[in-house]
XYZ file of C-alpha atoms in Angstrom:
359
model
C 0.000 0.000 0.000
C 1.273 3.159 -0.930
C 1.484 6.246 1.431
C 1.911 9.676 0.941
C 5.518 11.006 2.618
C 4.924 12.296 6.452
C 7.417 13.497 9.466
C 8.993 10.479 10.981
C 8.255 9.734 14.496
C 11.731 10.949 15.561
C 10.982 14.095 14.615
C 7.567 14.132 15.900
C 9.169 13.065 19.075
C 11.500 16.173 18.927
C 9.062 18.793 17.983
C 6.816 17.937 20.740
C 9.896 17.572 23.403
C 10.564 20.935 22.351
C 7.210 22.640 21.909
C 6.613 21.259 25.228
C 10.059 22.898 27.022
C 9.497 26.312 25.530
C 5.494 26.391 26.440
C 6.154 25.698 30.202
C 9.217 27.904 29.733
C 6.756 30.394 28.543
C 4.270 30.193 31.252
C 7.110 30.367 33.938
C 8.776 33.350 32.748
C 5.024 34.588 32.394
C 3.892 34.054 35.849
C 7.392 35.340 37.413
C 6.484 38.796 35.065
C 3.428 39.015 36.014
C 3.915 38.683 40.391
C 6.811 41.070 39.863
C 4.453 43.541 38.438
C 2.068 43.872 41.060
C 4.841 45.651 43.091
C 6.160 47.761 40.941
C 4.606 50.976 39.724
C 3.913 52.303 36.600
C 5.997 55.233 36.765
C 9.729 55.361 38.418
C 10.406 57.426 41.545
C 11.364 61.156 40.665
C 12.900 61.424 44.319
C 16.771 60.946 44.802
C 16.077 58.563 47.681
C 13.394 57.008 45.434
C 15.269 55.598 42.404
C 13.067 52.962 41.897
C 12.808 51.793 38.282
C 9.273 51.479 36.884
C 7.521 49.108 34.920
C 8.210 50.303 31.825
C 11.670 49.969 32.280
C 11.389 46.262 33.513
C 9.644 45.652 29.886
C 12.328 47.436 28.184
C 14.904 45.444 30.381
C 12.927 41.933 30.533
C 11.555 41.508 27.200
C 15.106 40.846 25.051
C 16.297 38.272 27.944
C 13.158 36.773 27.836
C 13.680 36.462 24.298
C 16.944 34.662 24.713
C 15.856 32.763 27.424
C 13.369 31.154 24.845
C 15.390 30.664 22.253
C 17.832 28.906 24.217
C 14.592 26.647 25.544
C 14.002 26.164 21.844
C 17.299 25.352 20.401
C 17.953 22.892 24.067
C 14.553 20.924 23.031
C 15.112 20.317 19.568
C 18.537 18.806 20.399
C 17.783 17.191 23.410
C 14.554 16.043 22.167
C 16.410 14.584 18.541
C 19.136 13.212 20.804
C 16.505 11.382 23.031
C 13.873 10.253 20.405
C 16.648 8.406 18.777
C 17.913 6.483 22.134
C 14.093 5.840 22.521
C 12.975 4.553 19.335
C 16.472 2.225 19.335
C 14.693 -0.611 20.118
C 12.078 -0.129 17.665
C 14.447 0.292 14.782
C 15.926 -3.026 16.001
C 12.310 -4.561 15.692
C 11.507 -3.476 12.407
C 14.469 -4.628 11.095
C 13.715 -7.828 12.361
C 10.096 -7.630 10.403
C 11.969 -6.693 7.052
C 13.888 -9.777 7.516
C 10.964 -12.037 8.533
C 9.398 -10.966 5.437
C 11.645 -11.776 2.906
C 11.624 -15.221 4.503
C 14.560 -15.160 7.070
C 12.866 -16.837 10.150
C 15.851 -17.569 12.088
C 16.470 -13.923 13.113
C 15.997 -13.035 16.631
C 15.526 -10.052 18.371
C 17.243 -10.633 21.424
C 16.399 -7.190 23.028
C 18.613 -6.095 26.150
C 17.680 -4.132 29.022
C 15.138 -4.492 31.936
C 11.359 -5.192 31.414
C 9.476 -2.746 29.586
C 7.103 -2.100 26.497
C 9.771 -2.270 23.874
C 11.477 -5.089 25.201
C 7.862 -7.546 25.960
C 7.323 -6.396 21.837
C 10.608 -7.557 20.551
C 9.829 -11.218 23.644
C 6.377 -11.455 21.687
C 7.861 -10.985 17.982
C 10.817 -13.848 18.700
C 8.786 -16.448 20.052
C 6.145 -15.627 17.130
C 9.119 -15.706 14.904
C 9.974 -19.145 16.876
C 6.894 -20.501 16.310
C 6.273 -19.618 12.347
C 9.916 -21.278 12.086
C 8.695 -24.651 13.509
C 5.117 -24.320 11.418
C 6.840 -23.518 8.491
C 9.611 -26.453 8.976
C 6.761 -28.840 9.221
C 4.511 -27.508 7.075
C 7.245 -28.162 4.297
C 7.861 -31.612 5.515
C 4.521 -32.242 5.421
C 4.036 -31.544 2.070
C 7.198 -33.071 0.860
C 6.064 -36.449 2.298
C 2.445 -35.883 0.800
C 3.506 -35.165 -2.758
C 5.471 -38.638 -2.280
C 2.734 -40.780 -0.924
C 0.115 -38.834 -3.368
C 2.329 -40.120 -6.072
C 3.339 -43.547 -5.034
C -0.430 -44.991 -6.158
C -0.797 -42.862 -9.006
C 2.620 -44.649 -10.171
C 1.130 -48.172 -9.622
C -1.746 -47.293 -11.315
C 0.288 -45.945 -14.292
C 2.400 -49.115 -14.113
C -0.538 -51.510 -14.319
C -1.756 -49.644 -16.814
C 0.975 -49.757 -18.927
C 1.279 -53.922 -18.535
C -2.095 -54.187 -19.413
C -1.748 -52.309 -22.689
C 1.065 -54.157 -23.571
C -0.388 -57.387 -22.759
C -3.421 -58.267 -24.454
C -3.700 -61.203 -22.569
C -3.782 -59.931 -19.445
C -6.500 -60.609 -16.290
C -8.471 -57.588 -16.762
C -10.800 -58.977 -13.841
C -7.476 -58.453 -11.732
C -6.864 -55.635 -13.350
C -9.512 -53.858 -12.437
C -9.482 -55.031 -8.516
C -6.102 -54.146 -7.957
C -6.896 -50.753 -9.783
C -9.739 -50.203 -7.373
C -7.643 -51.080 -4.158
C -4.743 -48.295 -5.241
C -7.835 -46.181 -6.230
C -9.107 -46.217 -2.455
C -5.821 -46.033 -1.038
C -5.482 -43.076 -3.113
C -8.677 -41.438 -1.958
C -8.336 -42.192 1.442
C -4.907 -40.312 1.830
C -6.788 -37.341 0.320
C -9.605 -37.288 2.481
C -6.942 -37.971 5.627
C -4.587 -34.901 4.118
C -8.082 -32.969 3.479
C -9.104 -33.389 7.370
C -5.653 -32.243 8.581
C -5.903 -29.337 7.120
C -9.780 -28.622 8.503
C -8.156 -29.538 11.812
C -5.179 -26.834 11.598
C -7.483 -24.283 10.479
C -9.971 -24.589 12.900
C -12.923 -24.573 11.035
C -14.928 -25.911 13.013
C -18.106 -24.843 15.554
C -18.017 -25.720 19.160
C -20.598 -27.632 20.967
C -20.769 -30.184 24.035
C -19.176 -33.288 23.326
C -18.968 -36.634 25.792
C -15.617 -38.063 25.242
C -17.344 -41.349 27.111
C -20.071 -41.564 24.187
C -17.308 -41.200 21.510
C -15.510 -44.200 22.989
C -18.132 -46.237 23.073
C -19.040 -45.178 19.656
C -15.728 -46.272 17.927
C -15.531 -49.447 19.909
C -19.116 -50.389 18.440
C -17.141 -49.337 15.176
C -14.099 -51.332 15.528
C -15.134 -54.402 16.767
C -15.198 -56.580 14.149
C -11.371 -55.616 13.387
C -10.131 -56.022 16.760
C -12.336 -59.322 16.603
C -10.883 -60.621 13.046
C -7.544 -59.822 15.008
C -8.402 -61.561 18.331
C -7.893 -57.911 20.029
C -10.050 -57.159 23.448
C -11.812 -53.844 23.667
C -12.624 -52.579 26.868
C -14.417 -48.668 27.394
C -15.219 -47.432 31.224
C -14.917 -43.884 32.807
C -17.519 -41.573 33.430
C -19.159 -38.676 31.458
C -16.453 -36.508 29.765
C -17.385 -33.199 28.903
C -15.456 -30.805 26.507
C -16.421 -28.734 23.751
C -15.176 -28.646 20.347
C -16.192 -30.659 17.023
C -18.522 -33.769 17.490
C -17.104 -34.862 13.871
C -13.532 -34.164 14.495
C -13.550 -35.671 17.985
C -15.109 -39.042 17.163
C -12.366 -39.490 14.270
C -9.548 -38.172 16.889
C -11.145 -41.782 19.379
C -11.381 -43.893 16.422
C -7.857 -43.281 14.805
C -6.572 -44.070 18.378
C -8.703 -47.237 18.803
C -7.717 -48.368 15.389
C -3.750 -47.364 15.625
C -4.359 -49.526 18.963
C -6.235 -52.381 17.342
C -3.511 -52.551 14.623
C -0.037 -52.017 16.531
C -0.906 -54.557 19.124
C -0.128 -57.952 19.633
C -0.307 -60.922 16.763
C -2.980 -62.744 18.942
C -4.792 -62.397 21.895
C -4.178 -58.265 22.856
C -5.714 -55.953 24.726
C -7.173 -52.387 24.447
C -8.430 -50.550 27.167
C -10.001 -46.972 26.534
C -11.051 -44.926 29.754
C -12.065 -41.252 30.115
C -12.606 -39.143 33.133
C -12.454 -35.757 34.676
C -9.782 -34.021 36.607
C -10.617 -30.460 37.536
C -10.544 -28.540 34.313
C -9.937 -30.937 32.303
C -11.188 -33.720 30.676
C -9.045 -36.833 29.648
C -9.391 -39.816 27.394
C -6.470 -42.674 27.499
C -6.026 -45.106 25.173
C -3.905 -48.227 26.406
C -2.901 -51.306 24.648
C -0.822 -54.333 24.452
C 2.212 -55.102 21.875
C 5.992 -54.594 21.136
C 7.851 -52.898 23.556
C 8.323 -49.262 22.172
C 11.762 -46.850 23.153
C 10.869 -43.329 24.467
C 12.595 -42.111 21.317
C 10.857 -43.569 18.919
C 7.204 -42.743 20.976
C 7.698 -39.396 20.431
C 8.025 -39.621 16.730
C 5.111 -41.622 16.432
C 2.695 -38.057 15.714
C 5.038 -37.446 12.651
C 2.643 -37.696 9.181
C 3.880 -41.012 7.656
C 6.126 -42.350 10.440
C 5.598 -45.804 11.970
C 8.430 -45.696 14.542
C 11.643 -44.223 13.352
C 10.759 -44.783 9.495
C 8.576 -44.006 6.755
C 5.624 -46.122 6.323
C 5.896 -48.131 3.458
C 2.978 -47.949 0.760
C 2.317 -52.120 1.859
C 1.501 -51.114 5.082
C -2.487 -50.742 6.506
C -3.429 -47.039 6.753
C -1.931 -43.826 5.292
C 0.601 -43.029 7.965
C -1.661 -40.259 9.180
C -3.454 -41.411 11.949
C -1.731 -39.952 15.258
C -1.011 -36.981 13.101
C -4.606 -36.348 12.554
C -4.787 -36.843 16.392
C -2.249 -34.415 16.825
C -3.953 -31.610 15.175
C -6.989 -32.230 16.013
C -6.230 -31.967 20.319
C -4.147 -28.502 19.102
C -7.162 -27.565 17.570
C -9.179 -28.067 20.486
C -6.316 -26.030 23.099
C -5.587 -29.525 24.338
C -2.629 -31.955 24.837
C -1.680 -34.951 23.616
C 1.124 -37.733 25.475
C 2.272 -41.004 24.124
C 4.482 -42.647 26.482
C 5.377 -46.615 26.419
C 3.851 -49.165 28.325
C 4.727 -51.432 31.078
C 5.233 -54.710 29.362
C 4.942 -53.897 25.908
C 2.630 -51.490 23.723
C 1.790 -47.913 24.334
C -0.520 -45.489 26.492
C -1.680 -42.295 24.613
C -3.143 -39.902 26.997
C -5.271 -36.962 25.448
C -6.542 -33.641 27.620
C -8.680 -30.928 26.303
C -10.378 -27.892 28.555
C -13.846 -29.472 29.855
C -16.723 -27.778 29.218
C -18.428 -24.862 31.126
């Protein structure tokens, strides 16, 4: 946007530093003129003993040092006032220079503002840890999409491939054809509609209304019971009512990607998942807990990374996009909650969810 040329808020600064010193200069000089008046009479003393100058002669006397007096006032206020402007408006130079550099994409610039606690300095605090965190979003954002454009294009390569063969073989199955097309046709289409709710999630686009975590659980167990039962998993829901508020629709898919990531990362035969929710204070909680491999620290805290299963990439052979606990991720940020995956005792892992309960 383009703006017409204006005084710069140094000199602004100055002019009023020094409009300000010569006003009250001003007024003082007036007020001492004026009391000294009062006692002196218009005319001077004709008497010998009586040479007492009048008040005509105080004008004539007054007026030209009064003159200088305000000049000085004038000439001491612009250069004080430049001199100080400029030590106050440091800081802000400092910032703004920061924002040029932000803007033509250099995120790693901080601020780094000295001095004790004040306006300028808990401006340049807020603008580095915004800088800080539009690093980080960036960073992942461009991971993100990196890893999408590769799994977007792995089944539109087998699809190509098999469609090549086929050409070239006019004997070909086209019965098998045609159901392994469909099968890289819905794997296709359910990364996009995975990718698609992410990014509802991290926009927040969304209305808030009461939501029973305990409901939702018992929802996606009714859901996923015939998968944990084709893979000999237990489900088990307790807790009590669960209050929060946020997205019915974004909710129950945050419960069932953790029930399913549960069903399917558990043991070969015979596991266990246990899903409880409760209440603690102001906030609500919902834990999912189940059986399997024993899982390092290390590689549970990767586990929310889009297309990670452990410490590598999923694989385009495996069940599921790789987008699962991701989608969980962004969905509790989206809801101001928190989200903790820590191994269990034994074997498997306990993911504990909190959002803000609902008032």
């Amino acid at each position: 946007m383009t703006r017409p040329p204006g005084l710069s808020v140094r000199l602004k600064l100055t002019l009023s530093y020094a409009g300000f010193l010569v006003v009250a200069g001003g007024l003082l000089l007036a007020v001492v003129w004026a009391y000294l008046l009062r006692y002196v009479p218009e005319q001077a003393g004709s008497n010998l003993d009586e040479m007492m100058p009048g008040r005509n002669d105080l004008v004539r006397a007054f007026v030209p040092a009064v003159s200088w007096a305000l000049l000085f006032l004038l000439v001491l206020g612009l250069v004080g006032g430049w001199f100080l402007a400029g030590r106050m408006l440091a800081p802000l130079r400092r910032i703004t220079a920061a924002t040029r550099k932000a803007a033509t994409g250099s995120l790693s610039h901080r601020i780094e503002l000295e001095g004790s606690q004040d306006e300028f300095r808990e401006l340049a605090d807020s603008f580095d840890a915004m800088l800080a965190r539009l690093e980080a979003h960036v960073a992942e954002q461009q991971r993100f999409a990196a890893n999408a454009s590769h799994e977007l294009r792995t089944p539109l390569a087998i699809t190509q491939t098999m469609l090549d063969v086929a050409r070239d073989d006019p004997n070909a199955d086209h019965e098998a054809l045609v159901e392994r097309l469909r099968i890289v046709n819905a794997r296709a289409i359910e990364l996009t509609e995975a990718l698609l709710l992410l990014t509802r999630a991290d926009q927040r686009s969304f209305t808030r209304e009461p939501v029973d975590l305990s409901l939702l659980a018992e929802e996606a167990v009714e859901t996923l019971l015939p998968l944990a039962e084709a893979r000999g998993v237990t489900l088990e829901a307790a807790g009590p009512v669960a209050q929060t508020l946020g997205s019915p629709a974004l909710l129950l898919q945050l419960t069932t990607n953790l029930v399913h990531n549960a069903i399917v990362h558990n043991l070969p035969d015979g596991g266990d998942v246990r899903i409880t929710t409760g209440t603690a204070g102001d906030t609500v909680t919902l834990t999912v807990e189940n059986t399997g491999k024993p899982i390092s620290p290390q590689v549970a805290a990767t586990l929310t990374e889009p297309f990670q299963r452990g410490s590598e990439r999923i694989r385009s052979d495996h069940a599921g996009v790789g987008l699962g606990l991701a989608i969980v991720q962004s969905i509790v940020r989206a809801h101001d909650g928190a989200l903790e995956l820590a191994p269990r005792d034994g074997g498997g892992l306990v993911v504990d969810v909190r959002l803000p309960t609902a008032r």
